[in-house]
mmCIF file of N, CA and C in Angstrom:
data_model
loop_
_atom_site.group_PDB
_atom_site.id
_atom_site.type_symbol
_atom_site.label_atom_id
_atom_site.label_comp_id
_atom_site.label_asym_id
_atom_site.label_seq_id
_atom_site.Cartn_x
_atom_site.Cartn_y
_atom_site.Cartn_z
ATOM 1 N N UNK A 562 -3.827 10.966 -11.709
ATOM 2 C CA UNK A 562 -4.188 12.106 -10.504
ATOM 3 C C UNK A 562 -2.699 12.871 -10.586
ATOM 4 N N UNK A 563 -2.724 13.862 -10.452
ATOM 5 C CA UNK A 563 -1.928 14.969 -10.300
ATOM 6 C C UNK A 563 -1.030 14.910 -9.364
ATOM 7 N N UNK A 564 -0.007 15.827 -9.578
ATOM 8 C CA UNK A 564 1.171 16.125 -8.060
ATOM 9 C C UNK A 564 0.407 15.840 -7.174
ATOM 10 N N UNK A 565 1.054 15.592 -5.872
ATOM 11 C CA UNK A 565 0.768 15.633 -4.284
ATOM 12 C C UNK A 565 1.536 16.786 -3.757
ATOM 13 N N UNK A 566 0.759 17.456 -2.894
ATOM 14 C CA UNK A 566 1.412 18.821 -2.148
ATOM 15 C C UNK A 566 1.136 18.478 -0.803
ATOM 16 N N UNK A 567 0.864 17.444 -0.149
ATOM 17 C CA UNK A 567 0.132 17.489 1.280
ATOM 18 C C UNK A 567 1.822 18.161 2.224
ATOM 19 N N UNK A 568 2.770 17.384 1.576
ATOM 20 C CA UNK A 568 3.901 18.262 2.932
ATOM 21 C C UNK A 568 4.389 19.771 2.236
ATOM 22 N N UNK A 569 3.744 20.358 1.465
ATOM 23 C CA UNK A 569 4.001 21.830 1.140
ATOM 24 C C UNK A 569 4.829 21.594 0.303
ATOM 25 N N UNK A 570 5.368 20.949 -0.539
ATOM 26 C CA UNK A 570 6.088 20.820 -1.672
ATOM 27 C C UNK A 570 5.511 19.939 -2.825
ATOM 28 N N UNK A 571 5.666 20.074 -4.257
ATOM 29 C CA UNK A 571 4.945 19.533 -5.267
ATOM 30 C C UNK A 571 5.739 18.112 -5.529
ATOM 31 N N UNK A 572 5.097 17.046 -5.748
ATOM 32 C CA UNK A 572 5.682 15.801 -5.735
ATOM 33 C C UNK A 572 5.023 14.902 -7.027
ATOM 34 N N UNK A 573 5.239 13.670 -7.674
ATOM 35 C CA UNK A 573 4.153 13.072 -8.181
ATOM 36 C C UNK A 573 4.432 11.488 -7.307
ATOM 37 N N UNK A 574 5.145 11.498 -6.255
ATOM 38 C CA UNK A 574 4.824 10.361 -5.730
ATOM 39 C C UNK A 574 3.931 10.742 -4.196
ATOM 40 N N UNK A 575 3.299 9.344 -4.232
ATOM 41 C CA UNK A 575 2.079 9.432 -3.004
ATOM 42 C C UNK A 575 2.740 9.080 -1.789
ATOM 43 N N UNK A 576 2.931 9.706 -0.866
ATOM 44 C CA UNK A 576 3.302 9.420 0.513
ATOM 45 C C UNK A 576 2.867 8.549 0.910
ATOM 46 N N UNK A 577 1.547 7.969 0.730
ATOM 47 C CA UNK A 577 0.560 7.030 1.251
ATOM 48 C C UNK A 577 1.204 5.929 0.665
ATOM 49 N N UNK A 578 1.190 5.985 -0.397
ATOM 50 C CA UNK A 578 1.712 4.415 -1.178
ATOM 51 C C UNK A 578 3.297 4.517 -0.641
ATOM 52 N N UNK A 579 4.120 5.199 -0.444
ATOM 53 C CA UNK A 579 5.572 4.853 0.163
ATOM 54 C C UNK A 579 5.456 4.316 1.251
ATOM 55 N N UNK A 580 4.828 5.094 2.023
ATOM 56 C CA UNK A 580 4.468 4.303 3.630
ATOM 57 C C UNK A 580 4.183 2.837 3.821
ATOM 58 N N UNK A 581 2.875 2.776 3.099
ATOM 59 C CA UNK A 581 2.604 1.558 2.528
ATOM 60 C C UNK A 581 3.654 0.345 2.072
ATOM 61 N N UNK A 582 4.169 0.691 1.395
ATOM 62 C CA UNK A 582 5.430 -0.321 0.852
ATOM 63 C C UNK A 582 6.483 -0.160 1.727
ATOM 64 N N UNK A 583 6.578 0.742 2.609
ATOM 65 C CA UNK A 583 7.398 0.274 3.755
ATOM 66 C C UNK A 583 6.788 -0.467 5.115
ATOM 67 N N UNK A 584 5.755 -0.359 5.330
ATOM 68 C CA UNK A 584 5.206 -1.154 6.258
ATOM 69 C C UNK A 584 5.129 -2.823 5.919
ATOM 70 N N UNK A 585 4.324 -2.808 4.649
ATOM 71 C CA UNK A 585 4.389 -4.139 3.827
ATOM 72 C C UNK A 585 5.981 -4.707 4.121
ATOM 73 N N UNK A 586 7.099 -3.983 3.580
ATOM 74 C CA UNK A 586 8.420 -4.667 3.577
ATOM 75 C C UNK A 586 8.767 -5.105 5.282
ATOM 76 N N UNK A 587 8.282 -4.007 6.403
ATOM 77 C CA UNK A 587 8.673 -4.573 7.497
ATOM 78 C C UNK A 587 7.882 -5.452 8.117
ATOM 79 N N UNK A 588 6.517 -5.432 7.968
ATOM 80 C CA UNK A 588 5.892 -6.594 8.586
ATOM 81 C C UNK A 588 6.138 -7.829 7.575
ATOM 82 N N UNK A 589 6.506 -8.258 6.328
ATOM 83 C CA UNK A 589 6.441 -9.307 5.671
ATOM 84 C C UNK A 589 8.166 -9.609 6.122
ATOM 85 N N UNK A 590 9.035 -9.063 6.550
ATOM 86 C CA UNK A 590 10.139 -9.428 6.968
ATOM 87 C C UNK A 590 10.409 -9.996 8.453
ATOM 88 N N UNK A 591 9.345 -8.997 9.278
ATOM 89 C CA UNK A 591 9.607 -9.540 10.568
ATOM 90 C C UNK A 591 8.246 -10.419 11.340
ATOM 91 N N UNK A 592 7.243 -10.273 10.497
ATOM 92 C CA UNK A 592 6.079 -10.766 11.408
ATOM 93 C C UNK A 592 5.175 -11.355 10.055
ATOM 94 N N UNK A 593 5.808 -12.059 9.226
ATOM 95 C CA UNK A 593 4.971 -12.254 7.772
ATOM 96 C C UNK A 593 3.915 -13.752 8.385
ATOM 97 N N UNK A 594 3.971 -14.349 9.217
ATOM 98 C CA UNK A 594 3.058 -15.103 10.022
ATOM 99 C C UNK A 594 1.931 -14.644 10.262
ATOM 100 N N UNK A 595 2.482 -13.655 11.354
ATOM 101 C CA UNK A 595 0.868 -13.237 12.108
ATOM 102 C C UNK A 595 0.408 -11.747 11.935
ATOM 103 N N UNK A 596 0.773 -11.237 10.814
ATOM 104 C CA UNK A 596 0.310 -9.870 10.675
ATOM 105 C C UNK A 596 0.131 -9.573 8.988
ATOM 106 N N UNK A 597 -1.399 -9.287 8.786
ATOM 107 C CA UNK A 597 -1.569 -9.046 7.269
ATOM 108 C C UNK A 597 -1.363 -7.406 7.166
ATOM 109 N N UNK A 598 -1.441 -6.651 6.279
ATOM 110 C CA UNK A 598 -1.370 -5.327 5.612
ATOM 111 C C UNK A 598 -2.631 -5.252 4.819
ATOM 112 N N UNK A 599 -3.309 -4.065 5.543
ATOM 113 C CA UNK A 599 -4.383 -3.740 4.725
ATOM 114 C C UNK A 599 -4.080 -2.156 3.859
ATOM 115 N N UNK A 600 -4.640 -2.321 2.774
ATOM 116 C CA UNK A 600 -4.214 -0.957 2.084
ATOM 117 C C UNK A 600 -5.603 0.041 1.746
ATOM 118 N N UNK A 601 -6.089 0.914 1.989
ATOM 119 C CA UNK A 601 -7.366 1.660 1.951
ATOM 120 C C UNK A 601 -7.093 3.272 1.406
ATOM 121 N N UNK A 602 -7.777 3.958 0.726
ATOM 122 C CA UNK A 602 -7.697 5.145 0.289
ATOM 123 C C UNK A 602 -6.896 5.136 -1.273
ATOM 124 N N UNK A 603 -7.004 4.087 -1.763
ATOM 125 C CA UNK A 603 -6.775 4.142 -3.240
ATOM 126 C C UNK A 603 -7.791 4.730 -3.987
ATOM 127 N N UNK A 604 -7.205 5.653 -4.613
ATOM 128 C CA UNK A 604 -7.772 6.306 -5.608
ATOM 129 C C UNK A 604 -7.747 6.006 -6.972
ATOM 130 N N UNK A 605 -6.771 5.638 -7.778
ATOM 131 C CA UNK A 605 -6.419 5.387 -8.938
ATOM 132 C C UNK A 605 -6.157 3.868 -9.299
ATOM 133 N N UNK A 606 -6.451 3.474 -10.319
ATOM 134 C CA UNK A 606 -5.680 2.553 -11.052
ATOM 135 C C UNK A 606 -4.274 2.341 -10.549
ATOM 136 N N UNK A 607 -3.590 3.278 -10.810
ATOM 137 C CA UNK A 607 -2.239 3.197 -10.527
ATOM 138 C C UNK A 607 -1.637 3.203 -9.323
ATOM 139 N N UNK A 608 -2.798 3.655 -8.561
ATOM 140 C CA UNK A 608 -2.461 3.466 -6.857
ATOM 141 C C UNK A 608 -2.779 1.824 -6.266
ATOM 142 N N UNK A 609 -3.756 1.136 -6.972
ATOM 143 C CA UNK A 609 -3.800 -0.172 -6.854
ATOM 144 C C UNK A 609 -2.892 -1.095 -7.378
ATOM 145 N N UNK A 610 -2.249 -0.435 -8.762
ATOM 146 C CA UNK A 610 -1.085 -1.486 -9.360
ATOM 147 C C UNK A 610 0.093 -1.486 -8.190
ATOM 148 N N UNK A 611 0.623 -0.392 -7.841
ATOM 149 C CA UNK A 611 1.583 0.120 -6.762
ATOM 150 C C UNK A 611 1.649 -0.612 -5.602
ATOM 151 N N UNK A 612 0.333 -1.288 -5.586
ATOM 152 C CA UNK A 612 -0.112 -1.817 -4.190
ATOM 153 C C UNK A 612 -0.386 -3.615 -4.393
ATOM 154 N N UNK A 613 -0.729 -3.667 -5.770
ATOM 155 C CA UNK A 613 -0.524 -5.004 -5.800
ATOM 156 C C UNK A 613 0.228 -6.219 -5.246
ATOM 157 N N UNK A 614 -0.257 -6.896 -4.449
ATOM 158 C CA UNK A 614 0.528 -7.811 -3.640
ATOM 159 C C UNK A 614 0.177 -7.600 -2.233
ATOM 160 N N UNK A 615 -0.420 -6.475 -1.806
ATOM 161 C CA UNK A 615 -0.958 -6.354 -0.484
ATOM 162 C C UNK A 615 -2.043 -7.199 0.166
ATOM 163 N N UNK A 616 -1.978 -7.785 1.359
ATOM 164 C CA UNK A 616 -2.915 -8.574 1.934
ATOM 165 C C UNK A 616 -4.424 -7.885 1.340
ATOM 166 N N UNK A 617 -4.795 -7.098 2.028
ATOM 167 C CA UNK A 617 -6.086 -6.636 1.648
ATOM 168 C C UNK A 617 -6.030 -5.384 1.042
ATOM 169 N N UNK A 618 -6.936 -4.790 0.238
ATOM 170 C CA UNK A 618 -7.077 -3.637 -0.510
ATOM 171 C C UNK A 618 -8.485 -3.241 -0.605
ATOM 172 N N UNK A 619 -8.678 -2.155 -0.210
ATOM 173 C CA UNK A 619 -10.055 -1.284 0.017
ATOM 174 C C UNK A 619 -9.753 -0.716 -1.766
ATOM 175 N N UNK A 620 -10.780 -1.196 -2.325
ATOM 176 C CA UNK A 620 -10.503 -0.491 -3.553
ATOM 177 C C UNK A 620 -12.161 0.120 -4.134
ATOM 178 N N UNK A 621 -12.367 1.254 -4.389
ATOM 179 C CA UNK A 621 -13.292 1.855 -4.815
ATOM 180 C C UNK A 621 -14.097 1.120 -6.062
ATOM 181 N N UNK A 622 -15.453 1.287 -6.202
ATOM 182 C CA UNK A 622 -15.713 0.223 -7.623
ATOM 183 C C UNK A 622 -15.374 1.620 -8.773
ATOM 184 N N UNK A 623 -15.033 2.642 -9.038
ATOM 185 C CA UNK A 623 -14.904 3.204 -9.855
ATOM 186 C C UNK A 623 -13.243 2.697 -10.180
ATOM 187 N N UNK A 624 -12.285 2.234 -9.970
ATOM 188 C CA UNK A 624 -10.996 1.645 -9.644
ATOM 189 C C UNK A 624 -11.133 0.345 -10.240
ATOM 190 N N UNK A 625 -11.855 -0.528 -9.285
ATOM 191 C CA UNK A 625 -12.363 -2.023 -9.891
ATOM 192 C C UNK A 625 -12.499 -1.715 -11.466
ATOM 193 N N UNK A 626 -13.254 -1.229 -11.855
ATOM 194 C CA UNK A 626 -13.772 -1.137 -13.028
ATOM 195 C C UNK A 626 -12.738 -1.049 -13.889
ATOM 196 N N UNK A 627 -12.008 0.177 -13.854
ATOM 197 C CA UNK A 627 -10.545 0.251 -14.429
ATOM 198 C C UNK A 627 -10.005 -1.023 -14.632
ATOM 199 N N UNK A 628 -9.594 -1.343 -13.236
ATOM 200 C CA UNK A 628 -8.818 -2.502 -13.165
ATOM 201 C C UNK A 628 -9.718 -3.870 -13.988
ATOM 202 N N UNK A 629 -10.791 -3.907 -14.059
ATOM 203 C CA UNK A 629 -11.278 -4.643 -14.632
ATOM 204 C C UNK A 629 -11.102 -4.557 -16.579
ATOM 205 N N UNK A 630 -11.113 -2.992 -16.976
ATOM 206 C CA UNK A 630 -11.269 -2.946 -18.135
ATOM 207 C C UNK A 630 -9.746 -3.056 -18.669
ATOM 208 N N UNK A 631 -8.690 -3.470 -17.911
ATOM 209 C CA UNK A 631 -7.089 -3.261 -18.314
ATOM 210 C C UNK A 631 -6.775 -4.509 -19.108
ATOM 211 N N UNK A 632 -6.255 -4.425 -20.130
ATOM 212 C CA UNK A 632 -6.001 -5.787 -20.958
ATOM 213 C C UNK A 632 -4.870 -6.957 -20.122
ATOM 214 N N UNK A 633 -4.564 -7.838 -20.266
ATOM 215 C CA UNK A 633 -3.302 -8.545 -19.765
ATOM 216 C C UNK A 633 -3.155 -9.348 -20.724
ATOM 217 N N UNK A 634 -1.728 -10.045 -20.857
ATOM 218 C CA UNK A 634 -0.925 -10.673 -21.971
ATOM 219 C C UNK A 634 -1.627 -11.865 -22.129
ATOM 220 N N UNK A 635 -2.380 -12.101 -21.248
ATOM 221 C CA UNK A 635 -3.286 -13.373 -21.245
ATOM 222 C C UNK A 635 -4.871 -13.384 -21.833
ATOM 223 N N UNK A 636 -5.193 -12.173 -21.983
ATOM 224 C CA UNK A 636 -6.749 -11.635 -22.159
ATOM 225 C C UNK A 636 -7.443 -12.018 -21.432
ATOM 226 N N UNK A 637 -7.216 -12.197 -19.946
ATOM 227 C CA UNK A 637 -7.895 -12.160 -19.093
ATOM 228 C C UNK A 637 -7.787 -11.566 -17.712
ATOM 229 N N UNK A 638 -8.969 -10.695 -17.162
ATOM 230 C CA UNK A 638 -8.823 -9.860 -16.030
ATOM 231 C C UNK A 638 -10.231 -9.543 -15.396
ATOM 232 N N UNK A 639 -10.375 -9.880 -14.592
ATOM 233 C CA UNK A 639 -11.885 -9.953 -13.522
ATOM 234 C C UNK A 639 -11.145 -8.900 -12.547
ATOM 235 N N UNK A 640 -10.305 -8.022 -12.827
ATOM 236 C CA UNK A 640 -10.033 -7.079 -11.486
ATOM 237 C C UNK A 640 -9.665 -7.216 -10.352
ATOM 238 N N UNK A 641 -9.515 -8.921 -9.795
ATOM 239 C CA UNK A 641 -9.550 -9.170 -8.777
ATOM 240 C C UNK A 641 -8.051 -10.205 -8.850
ATOM 241 N N UNK A 642 -8.014 -10.943 -9.950
ATOM 242 C CA UNK A 642 -6.771 -11.927 -9.750
ATOM 243 C C UNK A 642 -5.927 -11.588 -11.596
ATOM 244 N N UNK A 643 -4.784 -11.662 -10.973
ATOM 245 C CA UNK A 643 -4.111 -11.761 -12.633
ATOM 246 C C UNK A 643 -4.050 -13.035 -13.255
ATOM 247 N N UNK A 644 -3.990 -13.136 -14.313
ATOM 248 C CA UNK A 644 -3.832 -14.520 -15.129
ATOM 249 C C UNK A 644 -2.983 -15.014 -14.634
ATOM 250 N N UNK A 645 -2.558 -16.510 -14.980
ATOM 251 C CA UNK A 645 -1.552 -17.258 -14.199
ATOM 252 C C UNK A 645 -0.600 -16.652 -15.608
ATOM 253 N N UNK A 646 0.946 -16.549 -15.019
ATOM 254 C CA UNK A 646 1.828 -16.612 -16.378
ATOM 255 C C UNK A 646 1.761 -15.210 -16.612
ATOM 256 N N UNK A 647 1.274 -14.069 -16.529
ATOM 257 C CA UNK A 647 0.888 -12.884 -16.763
ATOM 258 C C UNK A 647 2.214 -11.908 -16.235
ATOM 259 N N UNK A 648 3.321 -12.092 -17.127
ATOM 260 C CA UNK A 648 4.644 -11.546 -16.539
ATOM 261 C C UNK A 648 4.323 -10.012 -16.588
ATOM 262 N N UNK A 649 3.578 -9.299 -17.679
ATOM 263 C CA UNK A 649 3.751 -8.000 -17.656
ATOM 264 C C UNK A 649 2.622 -7.492 -16.269
ATOM 265 N N UNK A 650 2.306 -8.206 -15.335
ATOM 266 C CA UNK A 650 1.581 -7.618 -14.196
ATOM 267 C C UNK A 650 2.016 -8.305 -12.860
ATOM 268 N N UNK A 651 3.224 -8.307 -12.886
ATOM 269 C CA UNK A 651 3.615 -8.961 -11.648
ATOM 270 C C UNK A 651 3.292 -8.202 -10.617
ATOM 271 N N UNK A 652 3.013 -8.634 -9.188
ATOM 272 C CA UNK A 652 2.555 -7.858 -8.008
ATOM 273 C C UNK A 652 3.885 -7.108 -7.440
ATOM 274 N N UNK A 653 3.614 -5.781 -7.700
ATOM 275 C CA UNK A 653 4.440 -4.969 -6.878
ATOM 276 C C UNK A 653 4.955 -4.855 -5.301
ATOM 277 N N UNK A 654 4.560 -5.780 -4.645
ATOM 278 C CA UNK A 654 4.772 -5.925 -3.670
ATOM 279 C C UNK A 654 4.726 -7.698 -3.231
ATOM 280 N N UNK A 655 5.641 -8.070 -3.126
ATOM 281 C CA UNK A 655 5.510 -9.533 -2.475
ATOM 282 C C UNK A 655 6.706 -10.194 -1.110
ATOM 283 N N UNK A 656 6.364 -11.270 -0.676
ATOM 284 C CA UNK A 656 6.620 -11.424 0.876
ATOM 285 C C UNK A 656 8.339 -11.542 0.438
ATOM 286 N N UNK A 657 8.534 -12.548 -0.670
ATOM 287 C CA UNK A 657 9.939 -13.025 -0.921
ATOM 288 C C UNK A 657 10.901 -11.779 -0.930
ATOM 289 N N UNK A 658 10.588 -11.084 -1.630
ATOM 290 C CA UNK A 658 11.434 -9.522 -1.963
ATOM 291 C C UNK A 658 11.459 -8.636 -0.376
ATOM 292 N N UNK A 659 10.327 -8.809 0.356
ATOM 293 C CA UNK A 659 10.561 -8.108 1.544
ATOM 294 C C UNK A 659 11.276 -8.624 2.540
ATOM 295 N N UNK A 660 11.124 -10.143 2.605
ATOM 296 C CA UNK A 660 11.964 -10.759 3.545
ATOM 297 C C UNK A 660 13.759 -10.577 2.746
ATOM 298 N N UNK A 661 13.701 -10.405 1.744
ATOM 299 C CA UNK A 661 15.209 -10.515 1.424
ATOM 300 C C UNK A 661 15.523 -8.661 1.566
ATOM 301 N N UNK A 662 15.125 -7.562 1.793
ATOM 302 C CA UNK A 662 14.944 -6.060 1.962
ATOM 303 C C UNK A 662 15.918 -5.992 2.967
ATOM 304 N N UNK A 663 16.664 -4.941 3.245
ATOM 305 C CA UNK A 663 17.339 -4.388 4.266
ATOM 306 C C UNK A 663 16.187 -3.129 4.958
ATOM 307 N N UNK A 664 15.784 -3.692 6.237
ATOM 308 C CA UNK A 664 15.016 -2.873 7.188
ATOM 309 C C UNK A 664 15.398 -3.313 8.471
ATOM 310 N N UNK A 665 15.664 -2.256 9.007
ATOM 311 C CA UNK A 665 16.167 -2.356 10.793
ATOM 312 C C UNK A 665 14.720 -2.773 11.408
ATOM 313 N N UNK A 666 14.992 -4.074 12.324
ATOM 314 C CA UNK A 666 14.093 -4.424 13.154
ATOM 315 C C UNK A 666 13.872 -3.326 14.106
ATOM 316 N N UNK A 667 12.630 -3.215 14.917
ATOM 317 C CA UNK A 667 12.816 -2.122 16.290
ATOM 318 C C UNK A 667 12.747 -3.060 17.193
ATOM 319 N N UNK A 668 13.111 -3.041 18.710
ATOM 320 C CA UNK A 668 13.052 -4.001 19.267
ATOM 321 C C UNK A 668 12.094 -3.967 20.061
ATOM 322 N N UNK A 669 11.390 -2.958 20.287
ATOM 323 C CA UNK A 669 10.248 -2.650 21.082
ATOM 324 C C UNK A 669 9.495 -1.421 20.103
ATOM 325 N N UNK A 670 7.967 -2.155 19.989
ATOM 326 C CA UNK A 670 7.122 -1.294 19.445
ATOM 327 C C UNK A 670 6.052 -0.885 20.308
ATOM 328 N N UNK A 671 6.726 0.171 20.859
ATOM 329 C CA UNK A 671 5.222 0.989 21.779
ATOM 330 C C UNK A 671 4.648 2.254 20.830
ATOM 331 N N UNK A 672 3.572 3.071 21.723
ATOM 332 C CA UNK A 672 3.016 4.154 20.538
ATOM 333 C C UNK A 672 4.287 5.229 20.470
ATOM 334 N N UNK A 673 5.158 5.556 21.454
ATOM 335 C CA UNK A 673 6.095 6.000 21.207
ATOM 336 C C UNK A 673 7.011 5.706 20.038
ATOM 337 N N UNK A 674 7.354 4.516 20.138
ATOM 338 C CA UNK A 674 8.466 4.347 18.875
ATOM 339 C C UNK A 674 7.832 4.413 17.786
ATOM 340 N N UNK A 675 6.729 3.848 17.885
ATOM 341 C CA UNK A 675 5.457 3.877 16.515
ATOM 342 C C UNK A 675 5.594 4.900 15.887
ATOM 343 N N UNK A 676 5.202 6.162 16.752
ATOM 344 C CA UNK A 676 4.993 7.492 16.259
ATOM 345 C C UNK A 676 6.170 8.148 15.822
ATOM 346 N N UNK A 677 7.418 7.708 16.718
ATOM 347 C CA UNK A 677 8.542 8.335 15.988
ATOM 348 C C UNK A 677 9.021 7.504 14.749
ATOM 349 N N UNK A 678 8.775 6.262 14.699
ATOM 350 C CA UNK A 678 9.537 5.441 13.156
ATOM 351 C C UNK A 678 8.612 6.026 11.905
ATOM 352 N N UNK A 679 7.311 6.775 12.176
ATOM 353 C CA UNK A 679 6.594 7.018 11.313
ATOM 354 C C UNK A 679 6.970 8.283 10.835
ATOM 355 N N UNK A 680 7.424 9.309 11.771
ATOM 356 C CA UNK A 680 7.672 10.719 11.545
ATOM 357 C C UNK A 680 6.426 11.638 11.057
ATOM 358 N N UNK A 681 6.484 13.006 11.205
ATOM 359 C CA UNK A 681 5.217 13.560 11.330
ATOM 360 C C UNK A 681 4.430 13.422 10.193
ATOM 361 N N UNK A 682 5.207 13.530 8.989
ATOM 362 C CA UNK A 682 3.991 13.344 7.871
ATOM 363 C C UNK A 682 3.387 12.106 7.812
ATOM 364 N N UNK A 683 4.260 11.019 8.012
ATOM 365 C CA UNK A 683 3.723 9.680 8.216
ATOM 366 C C UNK A 683 2.029 9.939 8.913
ATOM 367 N N UNK A 684 2.663 10.269 10.277
ATOM 368 C CA UNK A 684 1.603 10.259 11.509
ATOM 369 C C UNK A 684 0.491 11.153 11.011
ATOM 370 N N UNK A 685 0.444 12.249 10.303
ATOM 371 C CA UNK A 685 -0.415 12.560 9.952
ATOM 372 C C UNK A 685 -1.556 12.495 8.584
ATOM 373 N N UNK A 686 -0.519 11.509 7.848
ATOM 374 C CA UNK A 686 -1.314 10.742 6.916
ATOM 375 C C UNK A 686 -2.256 9.707 7.250
ATOM 376 N N UNK A 687 -1.550 8.992 8.671
ATOM 377 C CA UNK A 687 -2.549 7.767 9.270
ATOM 378 C C UNK A 687 -3.767 8.673 9.857
ATOM 379 N N UNK A 688 -3.629 9.629 10.568
ATOM 380 C CA UNK A 688 -4.326 9.974 11.183
ATOM 381 C C UNK A 688 -5.754 10.571 10.316
ATOM 382 N N UNK A 689 -5.487 11.336 9.305
ATOM 383 C CA UNK A 689 -6.096 11.756 8.046
ATOM 384 C C UNK A 689 -6.745 10.332 7.693
ATOM 385 N N UNK A 690 -6.088 9.316 7.244
ATOM 386 C CA UNK A 690 -6.584 8.153 6.747
ATOM 387 C C UNK A 690 -7.801 7.313 7.741
ATOM 388 N N UNK A 691 -7.227 7.211 8.886
ATOM 389 C CA UNK A 691 -8.508 6.743 9.780
ATOM 390 C C UNK A 691 -9.715 7.594 9.813
ATOM 391 N N UNK A 692 -9.883 8.991 9.772
ATOM 392 C CA UNK A 692 -10.566 9.923 9.974
ATOM 393 C C UNK A 692 -11.435 9.560 8.716
ATOM 394 N N UNK A 693 -10.798 9.346 7.576
ATOM 395 C CA UNK A 693 -11.696 9.448 6.347
ATOM 396 C C UNK A 693 -12.531 8.060 6.104
ATOM 397 N N UNK A 694 -11.785 6.802 6.848
ATOM 398 C CA UNK A 694 -12.416 5.639 6.855
ATOM 399 C C UNK A 694 -13.454 5.800 7.851
ATOM 400 N N UNK A 695 -13.453 6.314 9.014
ATOM 401 C CA UNK A 695 -14.799 6.573 9.804
ATOM 402 C C UNK A 695 -15.648 7.036 8.914
ATOM 403 N N UNK A 696 -15.111 8.199 8.756
ATOM 404 C CA UNK A 696 -16.724 8.782 7.634
ATOM 405 C C UNK A 696 -17.023 8.112 6.692
ATOM 406 N N UNK A 697 -16.323 7.396 6.339
ATOM 407 C CA UNK A 697 -16.788 6.437 4.663
ATOM 408 C C UNK A 697 -17.555 5.449 5.472
ATOM 409 N N UNK A 698 -17.602 5.253 7.035
ATOM 410 C CA UNK A 698 -18.629 3.925 7.391
ATOM 411 C C UNK A 698 -20.212 4.480 7.595
#
């Protein structure tokens, strides 16, 4: 997929992917036993691979087909599971790295603190993502 222009400037970095990576890190560091992270709005195989390791992912059929067709060092890939010992495709997100990451814990998370922590761009992405999820149902 091409460059993103959501924030008024062109970048190859998808702000939604970056946001989910930050959310995953925070959740796995401070709420690892009680909270799961779900990714949606995945448009490409590269998006899915950048979020590999996320607890749940909503992946379109087209992307699942691309993942299934991707060879692995073990020669096995059903699009859902990595072959054991497949060093070339280690999960991009993992709980042990998240637990060791530097991340400031919020004392209290209410709607105001949550919105302030997201920032305007992330808040807009969240709203757009929720609207799209509702429209997809």
